[in-house]
Amino acid sequence: MAAPIGRWFDCVHRLSKRIYSQQPSLRFYSTSQIVYPFASRKPQRALKLFHNPVRCMFIQTQDTPNPNSVKFIPGRAVLDGGTMDFSNPAAAYCSPLARHLFRVEGVKSVFFGPDFITITKESEGIDWNLIKPDVYATIMDFFSSGLPVVTADAPRNDTAASEEDDEVVTMIKELLDTRIRPTVQEDGGDVLFRGFQDGIVQLKLQGSCTNCPSSIITLKSGIQNMLQFYIPEVEGVEQVTDDDEDDEKEIKSP
């Protein structure tokens, strides 16, 4: 029995060798250098994603009651506090950002709020679609430069109540700062206290409120009514313009 069994195993062994020798060689695709059939590839370098958060900043725009003014919201602080109005390029001597914005063709005035920039164009005939791309690019390029929005010699509009103010003026300033100015700033503008004489409150409108068709309505129906409601001493409100202030300075100058 041992001999037949041994011959049977030997026959099976030889038959299996012939079967496997006739099959095509199998190729295995692996990163191992031993079984990889092709030339070894160079290791890939890790990808580096360069992200500039300033260049990728998202600037929103908001229409204002003034069709010639648009509010630009860059999503970051513009001023540490308060507002600044630049009615012409000469007034922008203290703001590198305002000077750059005045270089955009069609820009008439620039206004800064705590977290927004209001641009007023020269006339209704200028299309906003022609101005907005240049304004977007100017704002993004400026914030990426690291320059200050305003310089140290920039004048500040101090509207806070002082010890020299009487009770009525203090109440007027407090009401303006807490109830009126925040609402006006939402529309891309501001209103500043300029005086109180003979029952008349003198106010200066800035930003989108300047030369706005509804500025008279804002003064009379909005601001005046609120002041008269809380402060009986107020008899009316009148607007003070840049020309009025210039004339007053000439009269006071020797």
Short mmCIF file of C-alpha atoms in Angstrom, two decimals:
data_model
loop_
_atom_site.label_atom_id
_atom_site.label_comp_id
_atom_site.label_asym_id
_atom_site.label_seq_id
_atom_site.Cartn_x
_atom_site.Cartn_y
_atom_site.Cartn_z
CA MET A 1 0.00 0.00 0.00
CA ALA A 2 2.85 2.41 0.73
CA ALA A 3 4.26 2.26 -2.80
CA PRO A 4 0.98 2.99 -4.62
CA ILE A 5 0.21 5.87 -2.22
CA GLY A 6 3.67 7.36 -2.71
CA ARG A 7 3.36 7.14 -6.48
CA TRP A 8 -0.09 8.78 -6.26
CA PHE A 9 1.30 11.79 -4.29
CA ASP A 10 4.20 12.09 -6.70
CA CYS A 11 1.81 12.15 -9.67
CA VAL A 12 -0.37 14.82 -8.09
CA HIS A 13 2.72 16.95 -7.36
CA ARG A 14 3.97 16.82 -10.95
CA LEU A 15 0.48 17.55 -12.34
CA SER A 16 0.03 20.60 -10.13
CA LYS A 17 3.41 22.00 -11.23
CA ARG A 18 2.40 21.78 -14.90
CA ILE A 19 -0.99 23.49 -14.26
CA TYR A 20 0.47 26.49 -12.41
CA SER A 21 3.35 26.89 -14.86
CA GLN A 22 0.86 27.37 -17.74
CA GLN A 23 -1.10 30.22 -16.03
CA PRO A 24 -0.06 33.86 -16.70
CA SER A 25 1.95 35.49 -13.98
CA LEU A 26 -0.14 37.53 -11.53
CA ARG A 27 0.73 41.19 -10.99
CA PHE A 28 0.06 42.80 -7.67
CA TYR A 29 -0.24 46.58 -7.42
CA SER A 30 1.25 47.74 -4.21
CA THR A 31 3.44 50.49 -2.94
CA SER A 32 6.04 47.91 -1.93
CA GLN A 33 9.18 48.00 -4.06
CA ILE A 34 9.28 44.17 -4.17
CA VAL A 35 5.99 43.44 -5.99
CA TYR A 36 5.27 46.81 -7.64
CA PRO A 37 5.49 46.16 -11.42
CA PHE A 38 6.28 49.76 -12.42
CA ALA A 39 9.01 52.22 -11.52
CA SER A 40 8.78 53.53 -7.98
CA ARG A 41 7.11 56.93 -7.70
CA LYS A 42 8.50 59.91 -5.84
CA PRO A 43 6.75 60.70 -2.57
CA GLN A 44 4.14 63.43 -3.00
CA ARG A 45 4.68 66.74 -1.21
CA ALA A 46 2.10 67.89 1.24
CA LEU A 47 -0.17 70.58 -0.18
CA LYS A 48 0.05 74.01 1.45
CA LEU A 49 -3.02 76.18 1.36
CA PHE A 50 -2.23 79.88 1.47
CA HIS A 51 -5.15 81.75 2.98
CA ASN A 52 -5.17 85.51 3.32
CA PRO A 53 -8.10 86.39 5.57
CA VAL A 54 -8.01 90.05 4.47
CA ARG A 55 -8.06 89.37 0.74
CA CYS A 56 -10.92 86.95 1.35
CA MET A 57 -12.91 89.37 3.50
CA PHE A 58 -16.61 89.49 2.79
CA ILE A 59 -17.90 93.03 2.26
CA GLN A 60 -21.63 93.59 2.49
CA THR A 61 -23.48 96.53 1.03
CA GLN A 62 -26.66 98.17 2.24
CA ASP A 63 -28.83 100.71 0.48
CA THR A 64 -29.62 103.93 2.32
CA PRO A 65 -32.52 106.40 2.08
CA ASN A 66 -30.19 108.49 -0.08
CA PRO A 67 -30.03 106.95 -3.60
CA ASN A 68 -26.56 108.46 -4.06
CA SER A 69 -25.12 106.79 -0.96
CA VAL A 70 -24.32 103.14 -0.23
CA LYS A 71 -23.19 101.67 3.06
CA PHE A 72 -20.24 99.23 2.85
CA ILE A 73 -19.81 96.82 5.80
CA PRO A 74 -16.34 95.17 5.78
CA GLY A 75 -17.03 92.89 8.74
CA ARG A 76 -14.37 94.49 10.94
CA ALA A 77 -13.92 97.65 12.96
CA VAL A 78 -13.33 100.83 10.96
CA LEU A 79 -13.04 103.31 13.83
CA ASP A 80 -12.44 102.70 17.52
CA GLY A 81 -15.43 104.89 18.22
CA GLY A 82 -17.46 107.78 16.88
CA THR A 83 -17.73 108.80 13.24
CA MET A 84 -15.72 110.84 10.73
CA ASP A 85 -16.98 112.69 7.66
CA PHE A 86 -14.85 113.59 4.63
CA SER A 87 -16.82 115.87 2.35
CA ASN A 88 -13.95 116.34 -0.14
CA PRO A 89 -10.42 115.03 -0.83
CA ALA A 90 -8.83 117.92 1.09
CA ALA A 91 -10.61 116.83 4.27
CA ALA A 92 -9.06 113.35 3.95
CA TYR A 93 -5.56 114.55 4.87
CA CYS A 94 -5.70 112.53 8.09
CA SER A 95 -7.05 109.27 6.64
CA PRO A 96 -5.07 107.09 4.21
CA LEU A 97 -8.16 104.97 3.54
CA ALA A 98 -10.32 107.99 2.68
CA ARG A 99 -7.62 109.30 0.32
CA HIS A 100 -7.56 105.97 -1.51
CA LEU A 101 -11.35 105.91 -1.80
CA PHE A 102 -11.41 109.42 -3.27
CA ARG A 103 -9.23 108.10 -6.10
CA VAL A 104 -12.15 105.97 -7.28
CA GLU A 105 -13.83 107.78 -10.14
CA GLY A 106 -17.29 109.04 -9.23
CA VAL A 107 -16.79 109.22 -5.44
CA LYS A 108 -17.99 112.53 -3.99
CA SER A 109 -17.65 111.98 -0.23
CA VAL A 110 -16.58 109.35 2.29
CA PHE A 111 -17.99 108.70 5.75
CA PHE A 112 -16.64 106.35 8.45
CA GLY A 113 -18.74 104.76 11.16
CA PRO A 114 -17.63 102.34 13.89
CA ASP A 115 -18.01 99.34 11.58
CA PHE A 116 -19.08 100.70 8.19
CA ILE A 117 -18.05 103.01 5.35
CA THR A 118 -20.57 105.15 3.48
CA ILE A 119 -19.70 106.20 -0.06
CA THR A 120 -21.64 108.99 -1.77
CA LYS A 121 -21.35 109.29 -5.53
CA GLU A 122 -21.24 112.52 -7.48
CA SER A 123 -24.59 112.24 -9.25
CA GLU A 124 -27.48 109.91 -9.94
CA GLY A 125 -26.26 109.50 -13.52
CA ILE A 126 -23.29 107.40 -12.36
CA ASP A 127 -24.05 103.69 -12.18
CA TRP A 128 -23.23 102.01 -8.87
CA ASN A 129 -22.17 98.89 -10.77
CA LEU A 130 -19.22 100.88 -12.10
CA ILE A 131 -18.14 102.21 -8.68
CA LYS A 132 -18.68 99.23 -6.37
CA PRO A 133 -15.94 96.92 -7.79
CA ASP A 134 -13.29 99.61 -7.34
CA VAL A 135 -14.53 100.39 -3.83
CA TYR A 136 -14.43 96.68 -2.91
CA ALA A 137 -10.86 96.35 -4.18
CA THR A 138 -9.73 99.54 -2.45
CA ILE A 139 -11.12 98.47 0.93
CA MET A 140 -9.61 94.97 0.72
CA ASP A 141 -6.21 96.20 -0.44
CA PHE A 142 -6.09 98.82 2.29
CA PHE A 143 -6.91 96.47 5.17
CA SER A 144 -4.29 94.02 3.89
CA SER A 145 -1.67 96.79 3.94
CA GLY A 146 -1.79 97.20 7.72
CA LEU A 147 -1.97 101.00 7.53
CA PRO A 148 -4.09 102.88 10.09
CA VAL A 149 -7.51 104.04 8.93
CA VAL A 150 -6.86 107.47 10.44
CA THR A 151 -3.67 109.09 11.67
CA ALA A 152 -2.97 110.43 15.13
CA ASP A 153 -3.69 114.03 14.10
CA ALA A 154 -7.24 113.23 13.01
CA PRO A 155 -9.84 115.56 14.56
CA ARG A 156 -12.56 113.97 16.66
CA ASN A 157 -16.19 114.95 16.99
CA ASP A 158 -16.71 115.18 20.72
CA THR A 159 -20.45 115.05 21.28
CA ALA A 160 -20.39 113.85 24.88
CA ALA A 161 -21.87 116.02 27.58
CA SER A 162 -19.42 118.20 29.50
CA GLU A 163 -19.48 120.02 32.82
CA GLU A 164 -19.96 123.32 30.99
CA ASP A 165 -23.30 122.22 29.52
CA ASP A 166 -26.49 123.25 31.23
CA GLU A 167 -29.23 120.78 32.09
CA VAL A 168 -31.15 121.19 28.82
CA VAL A 169 -28.09 120.75 26.61
CA THR A 170 -27.04 117.70 28.62
CA MET A 171 -30.46 116.15 28.08
CA ILE A 172 -30.33 116.93 24.35
CA LYS A 173 -26.90 115.33 23.93
CA GLU A 174 -27.91 112.29 25.96
CA LEU A 175 -31.05 111.78 23.90
CA LEU A 176 -29.11 112.17 20.66
CA ASP A 177 -26.45 109.64 21.69
CA THR A 178 -28.82 107.01 23.06
CA ARG A 179 -31.93 107.20 20.89
CA ILE A 180 -31.32 109.15 17.69
CA ARG A 181 -27.74 108.69 16.49
CA PRO A 182 -27.78 104.85 16.59
CA THR A 183 -30.84 104.85 14.33
CA VAL A 184 -29.32 107.35 11.91
CA GLN A 185 -26.06 105.38 11.79
CA GLU A 186 -27.97 102.27 10.74
CA ASP A 187 -28.80 104.20 7.56
CA GLY A 188 -25.14 105.07 6.96
CA GLY A 189 -25.16 108.58 8.40
CA ASP A 190 -24.90 110.54 11.62
CA VAL A 191 -26.24 113.65 13.31
CA LEU A 192 -24.07 115.92 15.48
CA PHE A 193 -25.06 118.51 18.05
CA ARG A 194 -23.86 121.99 17.09
CA GLY A 195 -25.68 124.26 19.50
CA PHE A 196 -28.85 125.24 21.32
CA GLN A 197 -30.06 128.83 21.19
CA ASP A 198 -33.47 130.41 21.75
CA GLY A 199 -35.17 127.02 21.86
CA ILE A 200 -33.68 125.90 18.53
CA VAL A 201 -31.40 122.86 18.39
CA GLN A 202 -28.71 123.15 15.71
CA LEU A 203 -27.74 119.83 14.19
CA LYS A 204 -25.35 118.78 11.44
CA LEU A 205 -26.19 115.80 9.24
CA GLN A 206 -23.38 113.66 7.88
CA GLY A 207 -22.84 110.64 5.65
CA SER A 208 -25.85 109.42 3.72
CA CYS A 209 -27.99 112.10 5.41
CA THR A 210 -26.13 114.89 3.62
CA ASN A 211 -28.19 116.15 0.67
CA CYS A 212 -30.61 113.29 1.19
CA PRO A 213 -34.12 113.97 -0.25
CA SER A 214 -35.66 112.83 3.04
CA SER A 215 -33.29 114.77 5.33
CA ILE A 216 -35.91 117.45 6.07
CA ILE A 217 -38.40 114.76 7.02
CA THR A 218 -35.79 113.14 9.26
CA LEU A 219 -35.15 116.46 11.02
CA LYS A 220 -38.71 117.65 11.44
CA SER A 221 -40.83 114.51 11.72
CA GLY A 222 -38.24 112.34 13.44
CA ILE A 223 -35.63 114.18 15.47
CA GLN A 224 -37.62 117.31 16.29
CA ASN A 225 -40.69 115.41 17.43
CA MET A 226 -38.65 113.16 19.70
CA LEU A 227 -36.71 116.06 21.25
CA GLN A 228 -39.88 118.05 21.87
CA PHE A 229 -41.57 115.01 23.41
CA TYR A 230 -38.86 114.50 26.04
CA ILE A 231 -37.57 118.07 26.39
CA PRO A 232 -40.26 120.79 26.51
CA GLU A 233 -37.65 123.55 26.18
CA VAL A 234 -36.99 122.51 22.56
CA GLU A 235 -39.07 124.57 20.14
CA GLY A 236 -37.53 123.45 16.87
CA VAL A 237 -34.59 121.97 14.99
CA GLU A 238 -32.51 123.46 12.20
CA GLN A 239 -29.78 122.02 10.02
CA VAL A 240 -26.23 123.39 10.01
CA THR A 241 -24.15 122.83 6.87
CA ASP A 242 -20.42 123.03 6.18
CA ASP A 243 -20.94 126.42 4.54
CA ASP A 244 -22.65 127.75 7.65
CA GLU A 245 -19.75 126.61 9.83
CA ASP A 246 -17.20 128.13 7.44
CA ASP A 247 -19.05 131.45 7.51
CA GLU A 248 -19.15 131.38 11.30
CA LYS A 249 -15.40 130.76 11.47
CA GLU A 250 -14.76 133.75 9.18
CA ILE A 251 -16.91 136.00 11.36
CA LYS A 252 -15.09 134.91 14.55
CA SER A 253 -11.63 135.20 13.00
CA PRO A 254 -9.91 138.61 13.59
#
